[in-house]
Short mmCIF file of C-alpha atoms in Angstrom, two decimals:
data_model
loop_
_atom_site.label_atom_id
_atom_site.label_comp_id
_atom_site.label_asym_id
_atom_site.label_seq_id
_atom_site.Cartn_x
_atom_site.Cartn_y
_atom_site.Cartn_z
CA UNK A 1 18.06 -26.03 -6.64
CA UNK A 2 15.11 -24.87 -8.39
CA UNK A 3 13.63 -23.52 -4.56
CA UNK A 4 17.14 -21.79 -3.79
CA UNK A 5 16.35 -19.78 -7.32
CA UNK A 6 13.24 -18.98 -7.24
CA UNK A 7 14.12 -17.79 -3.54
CA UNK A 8 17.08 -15.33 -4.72
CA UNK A 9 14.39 -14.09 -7.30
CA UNK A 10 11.70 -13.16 -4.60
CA UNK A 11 14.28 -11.12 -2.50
CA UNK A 12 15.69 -9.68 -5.16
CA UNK A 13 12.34 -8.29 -6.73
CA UNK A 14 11.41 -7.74 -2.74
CA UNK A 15 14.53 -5.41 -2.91
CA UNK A 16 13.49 -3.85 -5.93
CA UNK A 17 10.24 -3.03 -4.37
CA UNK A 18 11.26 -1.43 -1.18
CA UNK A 19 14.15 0.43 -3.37
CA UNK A 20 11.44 2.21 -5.25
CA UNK A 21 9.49 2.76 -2.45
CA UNK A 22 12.07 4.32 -0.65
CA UNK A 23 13.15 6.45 -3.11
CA UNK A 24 9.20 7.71 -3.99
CA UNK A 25 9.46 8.61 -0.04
CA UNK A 26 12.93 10.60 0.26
CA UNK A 27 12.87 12.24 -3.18
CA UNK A 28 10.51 15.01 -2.19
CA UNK A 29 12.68 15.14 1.15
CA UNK A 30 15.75 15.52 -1.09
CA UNK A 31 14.27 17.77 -3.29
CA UNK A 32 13.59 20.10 -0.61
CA UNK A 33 16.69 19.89 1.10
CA UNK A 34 18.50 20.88 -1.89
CA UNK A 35 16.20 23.44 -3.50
CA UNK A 36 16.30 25.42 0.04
CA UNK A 37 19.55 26.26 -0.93
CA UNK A 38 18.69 28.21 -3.96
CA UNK A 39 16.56 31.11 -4.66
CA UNK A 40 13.07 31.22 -6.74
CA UNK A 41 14.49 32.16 -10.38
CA UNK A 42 17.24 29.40 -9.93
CA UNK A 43 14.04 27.07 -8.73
CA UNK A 44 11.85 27.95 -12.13
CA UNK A 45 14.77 27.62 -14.45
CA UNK A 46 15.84 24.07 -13.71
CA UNK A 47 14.08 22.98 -10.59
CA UNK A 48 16.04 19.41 -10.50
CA UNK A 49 19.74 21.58 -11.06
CA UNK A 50 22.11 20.55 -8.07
CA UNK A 51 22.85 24.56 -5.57
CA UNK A 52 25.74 26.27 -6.36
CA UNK A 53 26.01 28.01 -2.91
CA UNK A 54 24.86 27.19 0.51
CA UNK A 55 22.63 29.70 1.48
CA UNK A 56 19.99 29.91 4.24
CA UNK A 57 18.11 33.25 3.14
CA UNK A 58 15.14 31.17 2.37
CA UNK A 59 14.83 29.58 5.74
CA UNK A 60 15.57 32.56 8.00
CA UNK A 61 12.96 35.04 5.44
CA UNK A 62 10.39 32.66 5.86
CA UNK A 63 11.10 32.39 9.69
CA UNK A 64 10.39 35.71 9.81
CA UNK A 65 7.78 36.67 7.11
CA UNK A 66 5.82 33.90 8.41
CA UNK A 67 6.08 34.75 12.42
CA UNK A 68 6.94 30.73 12.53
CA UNK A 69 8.76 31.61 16.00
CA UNK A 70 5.36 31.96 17.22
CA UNK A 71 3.31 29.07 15.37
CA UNK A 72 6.61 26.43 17.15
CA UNK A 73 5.55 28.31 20.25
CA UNK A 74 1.59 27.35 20.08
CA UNK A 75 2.28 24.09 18.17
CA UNK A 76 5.04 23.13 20.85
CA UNK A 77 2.62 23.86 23.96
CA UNK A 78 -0.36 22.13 22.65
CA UNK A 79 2.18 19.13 21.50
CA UNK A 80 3.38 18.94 25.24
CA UNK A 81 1.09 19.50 26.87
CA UNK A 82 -1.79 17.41 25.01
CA UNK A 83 1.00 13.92 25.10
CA UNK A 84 1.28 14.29 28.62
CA UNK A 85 -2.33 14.28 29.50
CA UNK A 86 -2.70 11.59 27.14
CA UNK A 87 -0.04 9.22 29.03
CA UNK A 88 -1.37 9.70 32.18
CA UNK A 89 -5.21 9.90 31.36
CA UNK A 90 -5.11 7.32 28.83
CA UNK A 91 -2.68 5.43 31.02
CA UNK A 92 -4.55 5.22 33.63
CA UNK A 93 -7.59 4.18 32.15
CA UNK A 94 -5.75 1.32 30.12
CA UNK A 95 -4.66 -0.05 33.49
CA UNK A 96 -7.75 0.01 34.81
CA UNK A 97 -9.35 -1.86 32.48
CA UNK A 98 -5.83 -3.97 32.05
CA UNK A 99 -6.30 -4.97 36.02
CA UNK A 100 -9.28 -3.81 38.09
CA UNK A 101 -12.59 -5.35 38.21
CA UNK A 102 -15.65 -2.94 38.01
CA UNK A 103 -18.96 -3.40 36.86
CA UNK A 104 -19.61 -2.33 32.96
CA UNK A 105 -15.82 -2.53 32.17
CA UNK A 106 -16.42 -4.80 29.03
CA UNK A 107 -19.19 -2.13 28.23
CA UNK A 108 -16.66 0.61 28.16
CA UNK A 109 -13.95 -1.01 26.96
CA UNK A 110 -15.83 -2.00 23.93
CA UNK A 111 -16.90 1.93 23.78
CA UNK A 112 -13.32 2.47 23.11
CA UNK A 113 -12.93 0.12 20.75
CA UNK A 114 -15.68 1.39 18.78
CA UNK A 115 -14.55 4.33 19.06
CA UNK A 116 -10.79 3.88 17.22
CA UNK A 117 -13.23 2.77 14.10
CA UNK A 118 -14.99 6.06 14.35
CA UNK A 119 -12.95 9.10 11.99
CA UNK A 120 -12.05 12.29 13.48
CA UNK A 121 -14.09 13.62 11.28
CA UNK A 122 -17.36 13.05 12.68
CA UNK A 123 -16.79 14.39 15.53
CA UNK A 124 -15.51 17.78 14.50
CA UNK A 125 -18.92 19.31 14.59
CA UNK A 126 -20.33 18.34 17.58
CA UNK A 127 -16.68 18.99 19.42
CA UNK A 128 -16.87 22.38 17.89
CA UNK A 129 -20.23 23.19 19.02
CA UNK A 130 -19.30 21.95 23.01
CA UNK A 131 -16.11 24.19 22.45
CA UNK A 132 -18.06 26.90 22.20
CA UNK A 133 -20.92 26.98 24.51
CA UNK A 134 -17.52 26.72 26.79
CA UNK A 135 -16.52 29.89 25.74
CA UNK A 136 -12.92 28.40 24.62
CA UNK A 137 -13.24 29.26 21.17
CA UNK A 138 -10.44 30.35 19.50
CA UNK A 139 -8.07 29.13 22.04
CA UNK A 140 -5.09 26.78 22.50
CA UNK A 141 -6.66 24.70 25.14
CA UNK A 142 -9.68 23.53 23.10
CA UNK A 143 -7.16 22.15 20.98
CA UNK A 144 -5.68 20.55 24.13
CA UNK A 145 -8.99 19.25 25.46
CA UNK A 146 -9.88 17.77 21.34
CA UNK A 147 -7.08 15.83 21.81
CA UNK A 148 -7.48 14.54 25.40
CA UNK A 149 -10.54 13.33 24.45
CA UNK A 150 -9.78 11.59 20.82
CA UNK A 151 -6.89 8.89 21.71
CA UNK A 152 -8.37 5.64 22.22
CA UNK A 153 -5.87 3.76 20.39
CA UNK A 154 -3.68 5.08 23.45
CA UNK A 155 -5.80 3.17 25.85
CA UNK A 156 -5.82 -0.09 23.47
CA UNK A 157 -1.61 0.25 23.23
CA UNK A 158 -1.18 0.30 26.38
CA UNK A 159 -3.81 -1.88 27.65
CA UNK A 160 -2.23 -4.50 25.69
CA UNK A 161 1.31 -3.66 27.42
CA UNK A 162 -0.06 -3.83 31.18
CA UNK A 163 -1.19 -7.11 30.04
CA UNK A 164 1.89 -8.34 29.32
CA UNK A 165 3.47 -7.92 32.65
CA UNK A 166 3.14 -10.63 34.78
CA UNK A 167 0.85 -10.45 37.60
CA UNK A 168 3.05 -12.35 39.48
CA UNK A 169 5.42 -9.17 40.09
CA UNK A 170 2.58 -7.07 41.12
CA UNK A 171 1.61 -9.56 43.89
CA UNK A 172 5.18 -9.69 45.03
CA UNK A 173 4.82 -6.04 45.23
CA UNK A 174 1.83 -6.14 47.48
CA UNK A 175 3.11 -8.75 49.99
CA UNK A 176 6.19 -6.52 50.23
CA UNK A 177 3.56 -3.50 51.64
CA UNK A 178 4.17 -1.81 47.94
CA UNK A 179 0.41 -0.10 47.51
CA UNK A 180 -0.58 1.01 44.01
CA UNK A 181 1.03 4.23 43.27
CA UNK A 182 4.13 2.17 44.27
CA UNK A 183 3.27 -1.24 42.05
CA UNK A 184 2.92 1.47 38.76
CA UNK A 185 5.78 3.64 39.74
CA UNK A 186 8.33 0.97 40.56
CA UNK A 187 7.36 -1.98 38.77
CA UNK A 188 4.76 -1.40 35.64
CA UNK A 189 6.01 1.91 34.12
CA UNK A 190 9.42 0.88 34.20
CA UNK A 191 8.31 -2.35 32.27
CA UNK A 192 5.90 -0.36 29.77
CA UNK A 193 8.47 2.72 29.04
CA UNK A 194 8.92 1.56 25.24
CA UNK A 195 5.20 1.29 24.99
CA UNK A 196 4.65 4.97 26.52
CA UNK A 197 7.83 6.19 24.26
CA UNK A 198 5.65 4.80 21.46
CA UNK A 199 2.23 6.20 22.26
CA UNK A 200 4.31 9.62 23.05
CA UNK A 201 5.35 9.51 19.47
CA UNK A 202 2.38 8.63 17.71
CA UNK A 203 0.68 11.03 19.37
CA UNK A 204 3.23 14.03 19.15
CA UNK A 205 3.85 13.55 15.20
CA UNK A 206 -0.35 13.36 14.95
CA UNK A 207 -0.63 16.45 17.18
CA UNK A 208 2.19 18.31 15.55
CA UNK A 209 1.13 17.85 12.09
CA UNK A 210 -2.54 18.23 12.32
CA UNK A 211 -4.75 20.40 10.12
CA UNK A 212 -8.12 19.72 10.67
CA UNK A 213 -8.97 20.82 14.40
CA UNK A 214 -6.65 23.81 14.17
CA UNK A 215 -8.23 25.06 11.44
CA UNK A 216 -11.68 24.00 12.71
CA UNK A 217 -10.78 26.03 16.30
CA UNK A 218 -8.73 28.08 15.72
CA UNK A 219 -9.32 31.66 14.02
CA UNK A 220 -6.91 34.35 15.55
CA UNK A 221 -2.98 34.26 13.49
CA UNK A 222 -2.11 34.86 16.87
CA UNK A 223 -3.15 31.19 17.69
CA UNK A 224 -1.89 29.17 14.08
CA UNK A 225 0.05 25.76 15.01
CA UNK A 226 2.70 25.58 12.30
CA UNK A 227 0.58 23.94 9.76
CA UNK A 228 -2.17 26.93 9.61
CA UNK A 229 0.68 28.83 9.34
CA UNK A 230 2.40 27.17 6.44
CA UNK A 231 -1.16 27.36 4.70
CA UNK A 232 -1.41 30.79 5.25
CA UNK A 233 2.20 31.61 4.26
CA UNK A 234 1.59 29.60 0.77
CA UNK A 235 -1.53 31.79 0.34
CA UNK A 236 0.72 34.67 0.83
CA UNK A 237 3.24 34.03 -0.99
CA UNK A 238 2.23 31.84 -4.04
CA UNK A 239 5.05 33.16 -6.51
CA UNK A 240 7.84 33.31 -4.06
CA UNK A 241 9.23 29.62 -4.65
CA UNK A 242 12.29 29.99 -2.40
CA UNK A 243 10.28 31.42 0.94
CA UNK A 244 7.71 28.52 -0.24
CA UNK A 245 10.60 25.88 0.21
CA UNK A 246 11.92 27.46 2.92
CA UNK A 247 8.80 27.44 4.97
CA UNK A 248 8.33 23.67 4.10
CA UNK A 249 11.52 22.71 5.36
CA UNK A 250 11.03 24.84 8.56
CA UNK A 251 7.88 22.84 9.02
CA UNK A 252 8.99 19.19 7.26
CA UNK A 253 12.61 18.72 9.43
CA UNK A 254 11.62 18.93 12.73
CA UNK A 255 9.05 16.11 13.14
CA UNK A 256 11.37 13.93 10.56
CA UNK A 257 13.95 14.62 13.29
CA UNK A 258 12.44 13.42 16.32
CA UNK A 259 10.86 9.93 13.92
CA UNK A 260 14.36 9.69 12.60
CA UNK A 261 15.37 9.84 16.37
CA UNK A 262 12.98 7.21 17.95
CA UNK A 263 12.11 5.15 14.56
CA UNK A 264 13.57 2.10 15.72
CA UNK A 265 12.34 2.14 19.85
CA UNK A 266 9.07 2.70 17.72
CA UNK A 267 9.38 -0.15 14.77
CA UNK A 268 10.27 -2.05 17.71
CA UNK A 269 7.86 -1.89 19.86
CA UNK A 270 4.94 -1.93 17.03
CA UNK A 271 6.29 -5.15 15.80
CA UNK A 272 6.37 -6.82 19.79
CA UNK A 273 2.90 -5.48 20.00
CA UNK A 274 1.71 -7.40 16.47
CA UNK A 275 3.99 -10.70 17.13
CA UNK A 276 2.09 -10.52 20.64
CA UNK A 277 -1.67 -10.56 18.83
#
């Protein structure tokens, strides 16, 4: 009796708990949401009062005032195109060392390892300094490259997936005449896809909402990824609380959207990959 108590307590106070967390987490989302609706004065006069119209002249003025048409533009080409190379570099290499047998592949892999203990932030400088004795300076593909080169959790992930295949399949594969290409095409990737989905997430929300390298490479306002251009909007216009909200919201919602989408593939997947060791 007195376990079946104290057991109703714990998950009750464990509800508390994640109540108030949750509601520390979406109240700056709500708030948001609902002061988008409303312009500045109506902001500074009662900042927590519910809209009393449904307007969008915040969003579409700070589309414009802050070009954001063109920051999606660079933000969604480095996003793409930077996640792609990352699957199929990264993947690569975590099959390699999830399979083949070469000599210094425990050296290497260990490198890696290392490496996901190391913060981006060390290696800004010397990145920066390579960047430009390529002459890509102020450019979308040093961004690119930065992140090519700066995703070794990718290669741990998905090492760790390839692993849990069964060899067995692979060696079917073979004495059917399947060659490599094949074995990943037709059996592996279709057995990893959640694990890639996952990676591609990660990766795309990191990539999409990053500060640091953009503002470290990047100069030109022709060039700004959506978050220099927030910053540089909210330098602009300081006073203007409604084009302030409005630019948030066109910079929040988007990568909320695509979590919100593939939250539970990604929960998921995380938790197979911890209950796996």
């Amino acid at each position: 009796m007195r376990f079946s108590r104290f057991t109703s307590f714990s998950r009750a106070v464990s509800y508390i708990w994640l109540g108030g967390l949750a509601l520390i987490v979406l109240f700056p989302i709500a708030w948001l949401t609902l002061s988008v609706f409303k312009d500045s004065n109506a902001i500074v006069a009662d900042p927590f009062a519910l809209p009393t119209a449904l307007s969008f002249d915040n969003i579409v003025d700070a589309w414009e005032q802050g070009d954001f048409g063109r920051r999606y533009l660079n933000s969604a080409i480095v996003t793409i195109v930077a996640v792609t190379g990352i699957l199929v570099l990264e993947g690569a290499a975590a099959y390699a060392f999830a399979r083949l047998r070469f000599p210094g592949a425990a050296i290497l892999f260990g490198i890696f390892v290392a490496g996901q203990l190391v913060p981006s932030q060390v290696i800004v400088l010397p990145s920066a300094l390579q960047i430009s004795a390529m002459g890509l300076s102020d450019t979308l593909v040093s961004l690119i490259l930065q992140y090519l080169s700066w995703a070794p959790f990718a290669i741990l992930f998905l090492r760790a997936a390839f692993m849990a295949v069964p060899k067995e399949l692979e060696e079917a594969a073979r004495i059917d005449g399947a060659g490599l290409f094949t074995i990943l095409w037709r059996v592996i990737l279709p057995m990893t896809r959640s694990a890639f989905a996952t990676v591609g997430t990660i990766y795309a929300l990191w990539i999409w909402n990053d500060f640091l390298f953009p503002l470290v490479y990047l100069q030109s306002a022709d060039n700004f990824t959506v978050p220099l251009g927030l910053a540089q909007f909210q330098g602009s216009y300081t006073t203007y609380w409604g084009y302030l909200v409005g630019a948030i919201v066109v910079a929040v919602w988007p990568p909320l959207l695509v979590y919100g989408l593939l939250s539970r593939q990604l929960q998921d997947r995380l938790s197979f990959a911890g209950s796996k060791g």
